[in-house]
């Protein structure tokens, strides 16, 4: 009798483990974030990819907004809306304080694309504007077989919209590049003088985890400087508007609630 009673529990356990396994397998379908352009579908020539990366890096430096382009073969069993939202959240596009990330996702075999917009930019890059960019700018190029041209034009239009409100753009950049209050300004002056004698790297490696903001595993931001700690306990710092460490690239912990638009060609 005891063996019979345990059978349903064992069955439920097996089903649960199978579901977890399937979820893990599906999760692996989302490629890692390796840069501002992740061309998993291989539709962008090297010169176009390099041009896009440079343009997006310059825009991020200017505004602090993080725009990333991704191409894949298919979203599989997921809708492109669900896939884009999962990718956006997993990559953590945009700064956590601003949620100012944008993802342009193209699923080539599905003939679908989406612009996924972070919470903080939904008032600027609205669903209506995202749809206009897709239908009037990107899709016509895609229908002619020009994927590079469509993506370049789409990126240009996204940047144009985000730059449309110069005052908000400048305010957002100032908030993200110079998060100083009165106490911060005093600390900068004191620690700058202190650093002349004891070295800035040592100083920031000590105080960043205490007074800074954690932006990822072993990574902190304090007084505009990014400090990362390696497995051996060392650290390195850099002043930049991008969220990579030691020359790498990563998201800043931003999120999206599904704002944006989708389309097909």
mmCIF file of C-alpha atoms in Angstrom:
data_model
loop_
_atom_site.group_PDB
_atom_site.id
_atom_site.type_symbol
_atom_site.label_atom_id
_atom_site.label_comp_id
_atom_site.label_asym_id
_atom_site.label_seq_id
_atom_site.Cartn_x
_atom_site.Cartn_y
_atom_site.Cartn_z
ATOM 1 C CA UNK A 1 0.000 0.000 0.000
ATOM 2 C CA UNK A 2 2.840 2.388 0.828
ATOM 3 C CA UNK A 3 4.435 1.841 -2.592
ATOM 4 C CA UNK A 4 1.154 2.626 -4.328
ATOM 5 C CA UNK A 5 0.733 5.775 -2.252
ATOM 6 C CA UNK A 6 4.176 7.016 -3.188
ATOM 7 C CA UNK A 7 3.662 6.509 -6.905
ATOM 8 C CA UNK A 8 1.704 9.738 -7.551
ATOM 9 C CA UNK A 9 4.270 11.747 -5.592
ATOM 10 C CA UNK A 10 7.119 10.225 -7.580
ATOM 11 C CA UNK A 11 5.253 10.915 -10.817
ATOM 12 C CA UNK A 12 4.682 14.549 -9.844
ATOM 13 C CA UNK A 13 8.361 14.880 -8.936
ATOM 14 C CA UNK A 14 9.434 13.466 -12.297
ATOM 15 C CA UNK A 15 7.072 15.795 -14.151
ATOM 16 C CA UNK A 16 8.438 18.737 -12.185
ATOM 17 C CA UNK A 17 12.032 17.803 -12.962
ATOM 18 C CA UNK A 18 11.150 17.386 -16.624
ATOM 19 C CA UNK A 19 9.505 20.814 -16.692
ATOM 20 C CA UNK A 20 12.573 22.369 -15.090
ATOM 21 C CA UNK A 21 14.799 20.632 -17.620
ATOM 22 C CA UNK A 22 12.705 21.870 -20.535
ATOM 23 C CA UNK A 23 12.748 25.393 -19.143
ATOM 24 C CA UNK A 24 16.525 25.249 -18.827
ATOM 25 C CA UNK A 25 16.876 24.013 -22.395
ATOM 26 C CA UNK A 26 14.606 26.750 -23.708
ATOM 27 C CA UNK A 27 16.434 29.354 -21.664
ATOM 28 C CA UNK A 28 19.624 28.442 -23.483
ATOM 29 C CA UNK A 29 17.987 29.567 -26.732
ATOM 30 C CA UNK A 30 18.628 33.171 -25.708
ATOM 31 C CA UNK A 31 22.209 34.013 -26.731
ATOM 32 C CA UNK A 32 24.553 35.764 -24.305
ATOM 33 C CA UNK A 33 25.000 39.514 -24.476
ATOM 34 C CA UNK A 34 28.390 39.963 -26.116
ATOM 35 C CA UNK A 35 28.135 43.531 -27.374
ATOM 36 C CA UNK A 36 25.872 46.261 -28.664
ATOM 37 C CA UNK A 37 25.216 44.142 -31.761
ATOM 38 C CA UNK A 38 24.583 40.406 -31.309
ATOM 39 C CA UNK A 39 24.221 39.038 -34.843
ATOM 40 C CA UNK A 40 23.413 35.401 -34.092
ATOM 41 C CA UNK A 41 21.647 35.041 -37.459
ATOM 42 C CA UNK A 42 24.737 36.244 -39.327
ATOM 43 C CA UNK A 43 22.943 38.768 -41.553
ATOM 44 C CA UNK A 44 25.204 41.764 -40.971
ATOM 45 C CA UNK A 45 28.491 42.293 -42.828
ATOM 46 C CA UNK A 46 31.457 43.101 -40.610
ATOM 47 C CA UNK A 47 31.648 46.727 -41.752
ATOM 48 C CA UNK A 48 27.959 47.331 -41.001
ATOM 49 C CA UNK A 49 28.238 45.643 -37.618
ATOM 50 C CA UNK A 50 31.291 47.727 -36.714
ATOM 51 C CA UNK A 51 29.564 50.921 -37.854
ATOM 52 C CA UNK A 52 26.497 50.137 -35.740
ATOM 53 C CA UNK A 53 28.603 49.346 -32.680
ATOM 54 C CA UNK A 54 30.479 52.644 -32.998
ATOM 55 C CA UNK A 55 27.260 54.615 -33.489
ATOM 56 C CA UNK A 56 25.517 52.987 -30.514
ATOM 57 C CA UNK A 57 28.573 53.423 -28.304
ATOM 58 C CA UNK A 58 28.765 57.121 -29.162
ATOM 59 C CA UNK A 59 25.061 57.579 -28.472
ATOM 60 C CA UNK A 60 25.334 55.746 -25.158
ATOM 61 C CA UNK A 61 28.269 57.933 -24.157
ATOM 62 C CA UNK A 62 26.260 61.032 -24.999
ATOM 63 C CA UNK A 63 22.887 60.138 -23.509
ATOM 64 C CA UNK A 64 23.449 57.105 -21.233
ATOM 65 C CA UNK A 65 20.636 55.309 -23.132
ATOM 66 C CA UNK A 66 21.641 51.789 -24.141
ATOM 67 C CA UNK A 67 20.392 50.549 -27.528
ATOM 68 C CA UNK A 68 21.217 46.976 -28.516
ATOM 69 C CA UNK A 69 20.566 45.148 -31.806
ATOM 70 C CA UNK A 70 20.035 41.378 -31.840
ATOM 71 C CA UNK A 71 19.355 38.993 -34.706
ATOM 72 C CA UNK A 72 18.322 35.360 -34.275
ATOM 73 C CA UNK A 73 17.048 32.621 -36.543
ATOM 74 C CA UNK A 74 13.779 31.939 -34.709
ATOM 75 C CA UNK A 75 12.024 32.463 -31.403
ATOM 76 C CA UNK A 76 10.920 28.819 -31.457
ATOM 77 C CA UNK A 77 7.742 28.185 -29.489
ATOM 78 C CA UNK A 78 7.773 31.671 -27.993
ATOM 79 C CA UNK A 79 6.072 34.701 -29.490
ATOM 80 C CA UNK A 80 8.477 37.436 -30.448
ATOM 81 C CA UNK A 81 6.970 39.646 -27.734
ATOM 82 C CA UNK A 82 7.715 37.078 -25.035
ATOM 83 C CA UNK A 83 11.161 36.299 -26.415
ATOM 84 C CA UNK A 84 12.142 39.984 -26.667
ATOM 85 C CA UNK A 85 10.982 40.692 -23.127
ATOM 86 C CA UNK A 86 12.885 37.689 -21.754
ATOM 87 C CA UNK A 87 16.013 38.689 -23.686
ATOM 88 C CA UNK A 88 15.735 42.300 -22.523
ATOM 89 C CA UNK A 89 15.364 41.283 -18.875
ATOM 90 C CA UNK A 90 18.066 38.632 -18.998
ATOM 91 C CA UNK A 91 20.497 41.069 -20.564
ATOM 92 C CA UNK A 92 19.401 43.843 -18.173
ATOM 93 C CA UNK A 93 19.513 46.560 -20.815
ATOM 94 C CA UNK A 94 19.719 50.131 -19.586
ATOM 95 C CA UNK A 95 20.661 51.419 -16.180
ATOM 96 C CA UNK A 96 18.708 50.061 -13.236
ATOM 97 C CA UNK A 97 18.031 53.609 -11.996
ATOM 98 C CA UNK A 98 16.635 54.742 -15.366
ATOM 99 C CA UNK A 99 15.513 51.554 -17.170
ATOM 100 C CA UNK A 100 16.689 53.340 -20.312
ATOM 101 C CA UNK A 101 17.381 50.439 -22.623
ATOM 102 C CA UNK A 102 16.053 49.617 -26.101
ATOM 103 C CA UNK A 103 16.259 46.280 -27.904
ATOM 104 C CA UNK A 104 15.826 45.903 -31.658
ATOM 105 C CA UNK A 105 15.257 42.172 -32.227
ATOM 106 C CA UNK A 106 15.017 40.491 -35.643
ATOM 107 C CA UNK A 107 13.930 36.845 -36.015
ATOM 108 C CA UNK A 108 14.901 36.065 -39.611
ATOM 109 C CA UNK A 109 13.203 32.700 -40.265
ATOM 110 C CA UNK A 110 10.040 33.875 -38.510
ATOM 111 C CA UNK A 111 10.062 37.082 -40.588
ATOM 112 C CA UNK A 112 9.272 39.034 -37.448
ATOM 113 C CA UNK A 113 10.903 41.873 -35.561
ATOM 114 C CA UNK A 114 10.303 43.868 -32.407
ATOM 115 C CA UNK A 115 11.420 47.046 -30.684
ATOM 116 C CA UNK A 116 11.351 46.411 -26.922
ATOM 117 C CA UNK A 117 11.503 49.574 -24.816
ATOM 118 C CA UNK A 118 12.574 49.942 -21.193
ATOM 119 C CA UNK A 119 10.227 51.438 -18.621
ATOM 120 C CA UNK A 120 12.108 54.711 -18.491
ATOM 121 C CA UNK A 121 11.884 55.421 -22.224
ATOM 122 C CA UNK A 122 8.258 54.446 -22.871
ATOM 123 C CA UNK A 123 7.199 58.097 -22.718
ATOM 124 C CA UNK A 124 9.728 59.053 -25.397
ATOM 125 C CA UNK A 125 9.943 56.017 -27.670
ATOM 126 C CA UNK A 126 6.229 55.263 -27.476
ATOM 127 C CA UNK A 127 4.458 52.183 -28.816
ATOM 128 C CA UNK A 128 3.084 54.277 -31.692
ATOM 129 C CA UNK A 129 6.504 55.619 -32.658
ATOM 130 C CA UNK A 130 8.052 52.155 -32.363
ATOM 131 C CA UNK A 131 5.388 50.803 -34.712
ATOM 132 C CA UNK A 132 6.013 53.612 -37.196
ATOM 133 C CA UNK A 133 9.736 52.868 -37.207
ATOM 134 C CA UNK A 134 9.061 49.194 -37.863
ATOM 135 C CA UNK A 135 6.395 49.591 -40.553
ATOM 136 C CA UNK A 136 7.661 52.693 -42.356
ATOM 137 C CA UNK A 137 11.441 52.446 -41.968
ATOM 138 C CA UNK A 138 12.613 48.866 -41.366
ATOM 139 C CA UNK A 139 10.058 46.608 -43.058
ATOM 140 C CA UNK A 140 10.286 48.232 -46.534
ATOM 141 C CA UNK A 141 14.038 47.542 -46.561
ATOM 142 C CA UNK A 142 13.547 43.986 -45.308
ATOM 143 C CA UNK A 143 11.007 43.280 -48.054
ATOM 144 C CA UNK A 144 13.680 44.250 -50.561
ATOM 145 C CA UNK A 145 16.056 41.775 -48.918
ATOM 146 C CA UNK A 146 18.222 44.516 -47.436
ATOM 147 C CA UNK A 147 18.581 43.463 -43.791
ATOM 148 C CA UNK A 148 21.650 45.632 -43.087
ATOM 149 C CA UNK A 149 19.982 48.708 -44.587
ATOM 150 C CA UNK A 150 16.776 48.124 -42.646
ATOM 151 C CA UNK A 151 18.564 47.671 -39.347
ATOM 152 C CA UNK A 152 20.774 50.725 -39.905
ATOM 153 C CA UNK A 153 17.753 52.848 -40.799
ATOM 154 C CA UNK A 154 15.870 51.513 -37.785
ATOM 155 C CA UNK A 155 18.706 52.317 -35.420
ATOM 156 C CA UNK A 156 19.010 55.827 -36.856
ATOM 157 C CA UNK A 157 15.277 56.389 -36.345
ATOM 158 C CA UNK A 158 15.375 55.087 -32.765
ATOM 159 C CA UNK A 159 18.243 57.437 -31.958
ATOM 160 C CA UNK A 160 16.453 60.340 -33.658
ATOM 161 C CA UNK A 161 13.370 59.784 -31.507
ATOM 162 C CA UNK A 162 15.387 59.491 -28.306
ATOM 163 C CA UNK A 163 17.243 62.692 -29.190
ATOM 164 C CA UNK A 164 14.012 64.492 -30.052
ATOM 165 C CA UNK A 165 13.586 65.864 -26.530
ATOM 166 C CA UNK A 166 16.983 67.453 -25.993
ATOM 167 C CA UNK A 167 16.163 68.726 -22.509
ATOM 168 C CA UNK A 168 15.154 65.290 -21.260
ATOM 169 C CA UNK A 169 18.118 63.692 -22.980
ATOM 170 C CA UNK A 170 20.538 66.090 -21.307
ATOM 171 C CA UNK A 171 18.834 65.699 -17.927
ATOM 172 C CA UNK A 172 18.998 61.903 -18.194
ATOM 173 C CA UNK A 173 22.659 62.035 -19.161
ATOM 174 C CA UNK A 174 23.442 64.418 -16.308
ATOM 175 C CA UNK A 175 21.676 62.160 -13.817
ATOM 176 C CA UNK A 176 23.585 59.101 -14.980
ATOM 177 C CA UNK A 177 27.009 60.614 -15.597
ATOM 178 C CA UNK A 178 27.090 62.930 -12.589
ATOM 179 C CA UNK A 179 25.120 61.499 -9.679
ATOM 180 C CA UNK A 180 26.571 63.933 -7.151
ATOM 181 C CA UNK A 181 24.861 65.603 -4.225
ATOM 182 C CA UNK A 182 26.531 68.003 -1.777
ATOM 183 C CA UNK A 183 28.071 65.213 0.263
ATOM 184 C CA UNK A 184 29.373 63.600 -2.906
ATOM 185 C CA UNK A 185 31.113 66.807 -3.987
ATOM 186 C CA UNK A 186 32.829 67.108 -0.608
ATOM 187 C CA UNK A 187 33.866 63.459 -0.803
ATOM 188 C CA UNK A 188 35.283 63.925 -4.310
ATOM 189 C CA UNK A 189 37.485 66.809 -3.173
ATOM 190 C CA UNK A 190 38.690 65.044 -0.060
ATOM 191 C CA UNK A 191 39.358 61.706 -1.675
ATOM 192 C CA UNK A 192 41.028 63.276 -4.715
ATOM 193 C CA UNK A 193 43.616 64.859 -2.406
ATOM 194 C CA UNK A 194 43.880 61.649 -0.422
ATOM 195 C CA UNK A 195 44.380 59.679 -3.623
ATOM 196 C CA UNK A 196 47.444 61.716 -4.564
ATOM 197 C CA UNK A 197 49.264 60.025 -1.702
ATOM 198 C CA UNK A 198 47.739 56.569 -1.535
ATOM 199 C CA UNK A 199 46.544 55.827 -5.050
ATOM 200 C CA UNK A 200 43.046 56.057 -6.477
ATOM 201 C CA UNK A 201 42.753 52.396 -7.364
ATOM 202 C CA UNK A 202 43.272 51.216 -3.797
ATOM 203 C CA UNK A 203 40.913 53.875 -2.499
ATOM 204 C CA UNK A 204 38.041 52.963 -4.789
ATOM 205 C CA UNK A 205 38.534 49.225 -4.292
ATOM 206 C CA UNK A 206 37.977 49.756 -0.565
ATOM 207 C CA UNK A 207 35.087 52.202 -0.563
ATOM 208 C CA UNK A 208 33.130 51.217 -3.712
ATOM 209 C CA UNK A 209 31.418 48.188 -2.070
ATOM 210 C CA UNK A 210 30.573 50.309 0.984
ATOM 211 C CA UNK A 211 29.295 53.552 -0.504
ATOM 212 C CA UNK A 212 28.692 52.595 -4.127
ATOM 213 C CA UNK A 213 25.808 50.985 -6.004
ATOM 214 C CA UNK A 214 26.050 47.314 -6.924
ATOM 215 C CA UNK A 215 25.425 46.921 -10.673
ATOM 216 C CA UNK A 216 26.313 43.263 -11.060
ATOM 217 C CA UNK A 217 28.244 40.357 -9.561
ATOM 218 C CA UNK A 218 31.470 41.824 -8.222
ATOM 219 C CA UNK A 219 30.787 45.183 -9.900
ATOM 220 C CA UNK A 220 30.047 48.514 -8.208
ATOM 221 C CA UNK A 221 29.555 52.119 -9.303
ATOM 222 C CA UNK A 222 30.692 54.942 -6.994
ATOM 223 C CA UNK A 223 31.270 58.615 -7.791
ATOM 224 C CA UNK A 224 30.963 57.898 -11.509
ATOM 225 C CA UNK A 225 33.642 55.193 -11.432
ATOM 226 C CA UNK A 226 32.950 51.522 -12.177
ATOM 227 C CA UNK A 227 34.913 49.079 -10.009
ATOM 228 C CA UNK A 228 35.019 45.350 -10.748
ATOM 229 C CA UNK A 229 36.472 42.598 -8.553
ATOM 230 C CA UNK A 230 37.984 39.491 -10.045
ATOM 231 C CA UNK A 231 38.005 36.074 -8.444
ATOM 232 C CA UNK A 232 41.440 36.657 -6.910
ATOM 233 C CA UNK A 233 40.211 39.702 -5.013
ATOM 234 C CA UNK A 234 41.760 42.328 -7.270
ATOM 235 C CA UNK A 235 39.818 45.240 -8.630
ATOM 236 C CA UNK A 236 39.847 47.663 -11.493
ATOM 237 C CA UNK A 237 38.056 50.940 -12.097
ATOM 238 C CA UNK A 238 37.012 52.896 -15.137
ATOM 239 C CA UNK A 239 34.977 56.035 -15.848
ATOM 240 C CA UNK A 240 32.530 55.336 -18.598
ATOM 241 C CA UNK A 241 28.850 55.490 -19.489
ATOM 242 C CA UNK A 242 28.784 51.881 -20.668
ATOM 243 C CA UNK A 243 28.244 49.064 -18.224
ATOM 244 C CA UNK A 244 30.968 46.652 -19.210
ATOM 245 C CA UNK A 245 34.008 45.957 -17.067
ATOM 246 C CA UNK A 246 37.633 45.657 -18.125
ATOM 247 C CA UNK A 247 36.715 46.379 -21.746
ATOM 248 C CA UNK A 248 33.748 43.988 -21.774
ATOM 249 C CA UNK A 249 30.086 44.814 -22.226
ATOM 250 C CA UNK A 250 26.988 44.111 -20.179
ATOM 251 C CA UNK A 251 23.617 45.529 -19.263
ATOM 252 C CA UNK A 252 23.183 47.738 -16.239
ATOM 253 C CA UNK A 253 20.216 45.959 -14.662
ATOM 254 C CA UNK A 254 17.429 47.751 -16.519
ATOM 255 C CA UNK A 255 14.041 46.210 -17.190
ATOM 256 C CA UNK A 256 11.072 46.365 -19.546
ATOM 257 C CA UNK A 257 7.384 45.818 -18.983
ATOM 258 C CA UNK A 258 6.547 44.970 -22.570
ATOM 259 C CA UNK A 259 6.530 48.464 -24.075
ATOM 260 C CA UNK A 260 7.323 48.771 -27.756
ATOM 261 C CA UNK A 261 5.912 47.253 -30.940
ATOM 262 C CA UNK A 262 6.225 44.252 -33.242
ATOM 263 C CA UNK A 263 5.961 43.722 -36.973
ATOM 264 C CA UNK A 264 6.573 41.305 -39.834
ATOM 265 C CA UNK A 265 7.590 41.400 -43.450
#
